[in-house]
PDB file of C-alpha atoms in Angstrom:
ATOM      1  CA  MET A  24       1.211   7.110   8.572  1.00 90.00           C
ATOM      2  CA  HIS A  25      -1.449   4.721   6.695  1.00 89.00           C
ATOM      3  CA  ARG A  26      -2.902   8.530   5.611  1.00 89.00           C
ATOM      4  CA  VAL A  27       0.406   9.563   4.030  1.00 94.00           C
ATOM      5  CA  PHE A  28       0.820   6.362   2.157  1.00 93.00           C
ATOM      6  CA  GLU A  29      -2.751   6.245   0.771  1.00 90.00           C
ATOM      7  CA  GLN A  30      -2.018   9.828  -0.724  1.00 93.00           C
ATOM      8  CA  ALA A  31       1.601   9.284  -1.872  1.00 94.00           C
ATOM      9  CA  SER A  32       2.904   7.482  -5.206  1.00 94.00           C
ATOM     10  CA  ASP A  33       6.703   8.124  -4.554  1.00 94.00           C
ATOM     11  CA  LEU A  34       8.813   9.731  -1.879  1.00 92.00           C
ATOM     12  CA  ASP A  35       8.810  13.101  -3.224  1.00 92.00           C
ATOM     13  CA  GLU A  36       4.952  12.996  -2.401  1.00 95.00           C
ATOM     14  CA  ILE A  37       5.369  11.750   1.120  1.00 95.00           C
ATOM     15  CA  GLY A  38       7.596  14.884   1.912  1.00 93.00           C
ATOM     16  CA  ARG A  39       5.002  17.341   0.390  1.00 95.00           C
ATOM     17  CA  ILE A  40       2.149  15.456   2.209  1.00 96.00           C
ATOM     18  CA  ILE A  41       3.725  15.848   5.595  1.00 96.00           C
ATOM     19  CA  ASP A  42       4.559  19.555   4.857  1.00 95.00           C
ATOM     20  CA  GLU A  43       0.906  19.984   3.733  1.00 95.00           C
ATOM     21  CA  GLN A  44      -0.600  18.157   7.150  1.00 95.00           C
ATOM     22  CA  LEU A  45       2.031  20.084   9.128  1.00 95.00           C
ATOM     23  CA  HIS A  46       0.954  23.837   7.702  1.00 95.00           C
ATOM     24  CA  SER A  47      -2.823  22.726   7.897  1.00 95.00           C
ATOM     25  CA  GLY A  48      -2.275  21.955  11.614  1.00 95.00           C
ATOM     26  CA  ALA A  49      -3.288  18.141  11.280  1.00 94.00           C
ATOM     27  CA  LEU A  50       0.465  17.578  12.605  1.00 95.00           C
ATOM     28  CA  THR A  51       2.461  19.429  15.342  1.00 95.00           C
ATOM     29  CA  ASN A  52       6.263  20.296  14.440  1.00 96.00           C
ATOM     30  CA  GLU A  53       7.094  17.104  16.596  1.00 96.00           C
ATOM     31  CA  GLU A  54       4.583  14.997  15.181  1.00 96.00           C
ATOM     32  CA  ALA A  55       5.556  16.035  11.240  1.00 96.00           C
ATOM     33  CA  GLY A  56       9.450  15.185  12.716  1.00 96.00           C
ATOM     34  CA  GLN A  57       8.756  11.788  14.371  1.00 96.00           C
ATOM     35  CA  LEU A  58       6.536  10.652  11.211  1.00 95.00           C
ATOM     36  CA  GLY A  59       9.277  11.796   8.690  1.00 95.00           C
ATOM     37  CA  ALA A  60      11.652   9.806  10.785  1.00 95.00           C
ATOM     38  CA  ASN A  61       9.584   6.748  10.934  1.00 94.00           C
ATOM     39  CA  ILE A  62       8.838   6.878   7.321  1.00 95.00           C
ATOM     40  CA  SER A  63      12.751   7.361   6.286  1.00 94.00           C
ATOM     41  CA  THR A  64      13.683   4.425   8.607  1.00 94.00           C
ATOM     42  CA  ALA A  65      10.788   2.533   6.557  1.00 93.00           C
ATOM     43  CA  MET A  66      12.397   3.428   3.292  1.00 94.00           C
ATOM     44  CA  LEU A  67      15.614   2.033   4.402  1.00 94.00           C
ATOM     45  CA  ASP A  68      14.172  -1.449   3.352  1.00 95.00           C
ATOM     46  CA  PRO A  69      15.199  -1.707  -0.509  1.00 96.00           C
ATOM     47  CA  VAL A  70      11.621  -3.735  -0.959  1.00 96.00           C
ATOM     48  CA  VAL A  71       9.597  -0.688   0.594  1.00 96.00           C
ATOM     49  CA  ASN A  72      11.883   1.896  -1.061  1.00 95.00           C
ATOM     50  CA  GLY A  73      11.412   0.307  -4.644  1.00 96.00           C
ATOM     51  CA  TRP A  74       7.485   0.800  -3.708  1.00 97.00           C
ATOM     52  CA  PHE A  75       8.363   4.711  -3.583  1.00 96.00           C
ATOM     53  CA  ASP A  76      10.807   5.202  -6.142  1.00 95.00           C
ATOM     54  CA  GLY A  77       8.875   6.580  -8.738  1.00 94.00           C
ATOM     55  CA  SER A  78       9.842   4.027 -11.492  1.00 96.00           C
ATOM     56  CA  TRP A  79       6.008   2.460 -11.450  1.00 97.00           C
ATOM     57  CA  GLU A  80       3.909   3.629 -14.493  1.00 97.00           C
ATOM     58  CA  GLN A  81       0.963   3.881 -12.582  1.00 96.00           C
ATOM     59  CA  VAL A  82       0.122   3.639  -8.917  1.00 97.00           C
ATOM     60  CA  ARG A  83      -3.516   3.375  -7.394  1.00 96.00           C
ATOM     61  CA  ASN A  84      -3.798   4.094  -3.570  1.00 95.00           C
ATOM     62  CA  GLU A  85      -7.263   2.918  -1.818  1.00 91.00           C
ATOM     63  CA  ASN A  86      -8.806   2.195  -5.277  1.00 88.00           C
ATOM     64  CA  GLU A  87     -11.511  -0.251  -5.348  1.00 84.00           C
ATOM     65  CA  ILE A  88     -10.966  -3.250  -7.934  1.00 79.00           C
ATOM     66  CA  ILE A  89     -14.110  -3.448  -9.576  1.00 72.00           C
ATOM     67  CA  ILE A  90     -15.367  -7.045 -11.116  1.00 69.00           C
ATOM     68  CA  PRO A  91     -18.211  -8.480 -12.812  1.00 62.00           C
ATOM     69  CA  ALA A  92     -21.423  -9.239 -10.876  1.00 58.00           C
ATOM     70  CA  ASP A  93     -20.887 -13.019 -11.579  1.00 60.00           C
ATOM     71  CA  GLN A  94     -17.660 -13.193  -9.901  1.00 60.00           C
ATOM     72  CA  VAL A  95     -18.595 -11.611  -6.627  1.00 57.00           C
ATOM     73  CA  THR A  96     -17.835 -13.568  -3.863  1.00 59.00           C
ATOM     74  CA  HIS A  97     -18.772 -13.398  -0.001  1.00 57.00           C
ATOM     75  CA  GLU A  98     -16.196 -10.523  -0.058  1.00 58.00           C
ATOM     76  CA  ARG A  99     -17.729  -7.482  -1.401  1.00 61.00           C
ATOM     77  CA  ASN A 100     -15.104  -5.062  -1.012  1.00 68.00           C
ATOM     78  CA  TYR A 101     -11.830  -5.153  -3.216  1.00 80.00           C
ATOM     79  CA  ARG A 102      -9.793  -2.067  -2.106  1.00 86.00           C
ATOM     80  CA  PRO A 103      -6.210  -3.029  -1.467  1.00 94.00           C
ATOM     81  CA  ASP A 104      -3.967  -0.162   0.030  1.00 95.00           C
ATOM     82  CA  ARG A 105      -1.514   0.205  -2.690  1.00 97.00           C
ATOM     83  CA  VAL A 106      -1.410  -1.396  -6.365  1.00 97.00           C
ATOM     84  CA  MET A 107       1.679  -0.701  -8.882  1.00 97.00           C
ATOM     85  CA  THR A 108       1.896  -1.456 -12.286  1.00 97.00           C
ATOM     86  CA  ARG A 109       4.389  -1.344 -14.854  1.00 96.00           C
ATOM     87  CA  GLY A 110       4.365  -3.593 -18.280  1.00 95.00           C
ATOM     88  CA  GLY A 111       3.001  -6.731 -17.145  1.00 96.00           C
ATOM     89  CA  GLN A 112       3.868  -6.572 -13.838  1.00 97.00           C
ATOM     90  CA  ALA A 113       1.625  -5.542 -10.791  1.00 98.00           C
ATOM     91  CA  VAL A 114       2.649  -5.285  -7.102  1.00 98.00           C
ATOM     92  CA  VAL A 115      -0.151  -5.244  -4.398  1.00 98.00           C
ATOM     93  CA  VAL A 116       0.657  -4.321  -0.969  1.00 97.00           C
ATOM     94  CA  ASP A 117      -1.475  -3.931   1.908  1.00 95.00           C
ATOM     95  CA  TYR A 118      -0.498  -2.266   5.142  1.00 93.00           C
ATOM     96  CA  LYS A 119      -1.353  -3.128   8.613  1.00 91.00           C
ATOM     97  CA  PHE A 120      -0.185  -1.084  11.818  1.00 87.00           C
ATOM     98  CA  GLY A 121      -1.168  -3.218  14.554  1.00 79.00           C
ATOM     99  CA  LEU A 122       1.170  -5.671  16.556  1.00 73.00           C
ATOM    100  CA  GLY A 123      -0.188  -8.858  15.224  1.00 73.00           C
ATOM    101  CA  ALA A 124      -0.426 -10.862  11.965  1.00 71.00           C
ATOM    102  CA  ASP A 125      -3.508 -12.453  11.097  1.00 74.00           C
ATOM    103  CA  ASN A 126      -3.769 -15.449   8.584  1.00 79.00           C
ATOM    104  CA  ARG A 127      -6.786 -13.436   6.954  1.00 84.00           C
ATOM    105  CA  TYR A 128      -4.513 -10.978   5.465  1.00 90.00           C
ATOM    106  CA  ALA A 129      -2.833 -13.317   3.247  1.00 92.00           C
ATOM    107  CA  LYS A 130      -6.031 -14.708   1.963  1.00 90.00           C
ATOM    108  CA  GLN A 131      -7.046 -11.162   1.446  1.00 90.00           C
ATOM    109  CA  ILE A 132      -3.694 -10.515  -0.667  1.00 94.00           C
ATOM    110  CA  ALA A 133      -4.344 -13.743  -2.650  1.00 94.00           C
ATOM    111  CA  GLY A 134      -7.591 -12.873  -3.714  1.00 90.00           C
ATOM    112  CA  TYR A 135      -6.263  -9.312  -4.972  1.00 93.00           C
ATOM    113  CA  LYS A 136      -3.048 -11.110  -6.694  1.00 95.00           C
ATOM    114  CA  SER A 137      -5.591 -13.268  -8.651  1.00 92.00           C
ATOM    115  CA  LEU A 138      -8.071 -10.650  -9.455  1.00 91.00           C
ATOM    116  CA  LEU A 139      -4.951  -8.768 -10.886  1.00 94.00           C
ATOM    117  CA  ALA A 140      -3.743 -11.675 -12.766  1.00 94.00           C
ATOM    118  CA  SER A 141      -7.284 -11.918 -14.534  1.00 90.00           C
ATOM    119  CA  MET A 142      -6.697  -8.538 -15.616  1.00 90.00           C
ATOM    120  CA  GLY A 143      -3.679  -9.558 -17.681  1.00 93.00           C
ATOM    121  CA  TYR A 144      -0.778  -9.110 -15.463  1.00 96.00           C
ATOM    122  CA  THR A 145       1.529 -11.874 -15.955  1.00 95.00           C
ATOM    123  CA  ASP A 146       4.141 -11.004 -13.132  1.00 97.00           C
ATOM    124  CA  VAL A 147       2.011 -10.359  -9.777  1.00 98.00           C
ATOM    125  CA  LYS A 148       3.409 -10.044  -6.496  1.00 98.00           C
ATOM    126  CA  GLY A 149       1.905  -9.431  -3.306  1.00 98.00           C
ATOM    127  CA  TYR A 150       2.717  -8.088   0.177  1.00 97.00           C
ATOM    128  CA  ILE A 151       1.611  -7.630   3.749  1.00 95.00           C
ATOM    129  CA  TRP A 152       3.411  -4.590   5.260  1.00 94.00           C
ATOM    130  CA  TYR A 153       3.274  -5.167   9.005  1.00 92.00           C
ATOM    131  CA  VAL A 154       4.529  -1.359   9.261  1.00 90.00           C
ATOM    132  CA  SER A 155       5.054  -1.201  13.103  1.00 85.00           C
ATOM    133  CA  LEU A 156       6.804  -4.679  13.382  1.00 87.00           C
ATOM    134  CA  GLY A 157       8.894  -3.550  10.222  1.00 88.00           C
ATOM    135  CA  ARG A 158       8.320  -6.847   8.619  1.00 91.00           C
ATOM    136  CA  ILE A 159       7.128  -7.465   4.989  1.00 94.00           C
ATOM    137  CA  VAL A 160       5.453 -10.769   4.409  1.00 94.00           C
ATOM    138  CA  GLU A 161       5.137 -11.988   0.569  1.00 95.00           C
ATOM    139  CA  VAL A 162       1.765 -13.769  -0.298  1.00 95.00           C
TER     140      VAL A 162
END
């Protein structure tokens, strides 16, 4: 599922990517069907659906946020799973597929939000999406 989300900017692309994985042999018919069903269930959440509804001006998946050397902290990798922008609004999402929450994830999202705000985005939101748990945490 993570591979699909990291390649897709909207719902149409999700379907295309699943089809590509099926035809390439990366997924069996059963796996593709189950993956599609799981994603369809996830999209029932209005927050998640809004991330993939095609209304964003720009969607960046797995792109590194590059910062000036004098601002680098102990964390060297700033690569959120998904950043969506529209006007002065930015939303950052990190997908988690394990069955446990961890406080460091919130700190990571807060750092991404701070970086996006420093880029001039005035309305910045951040989320941790625990996909397997069906839970979204706003940071």
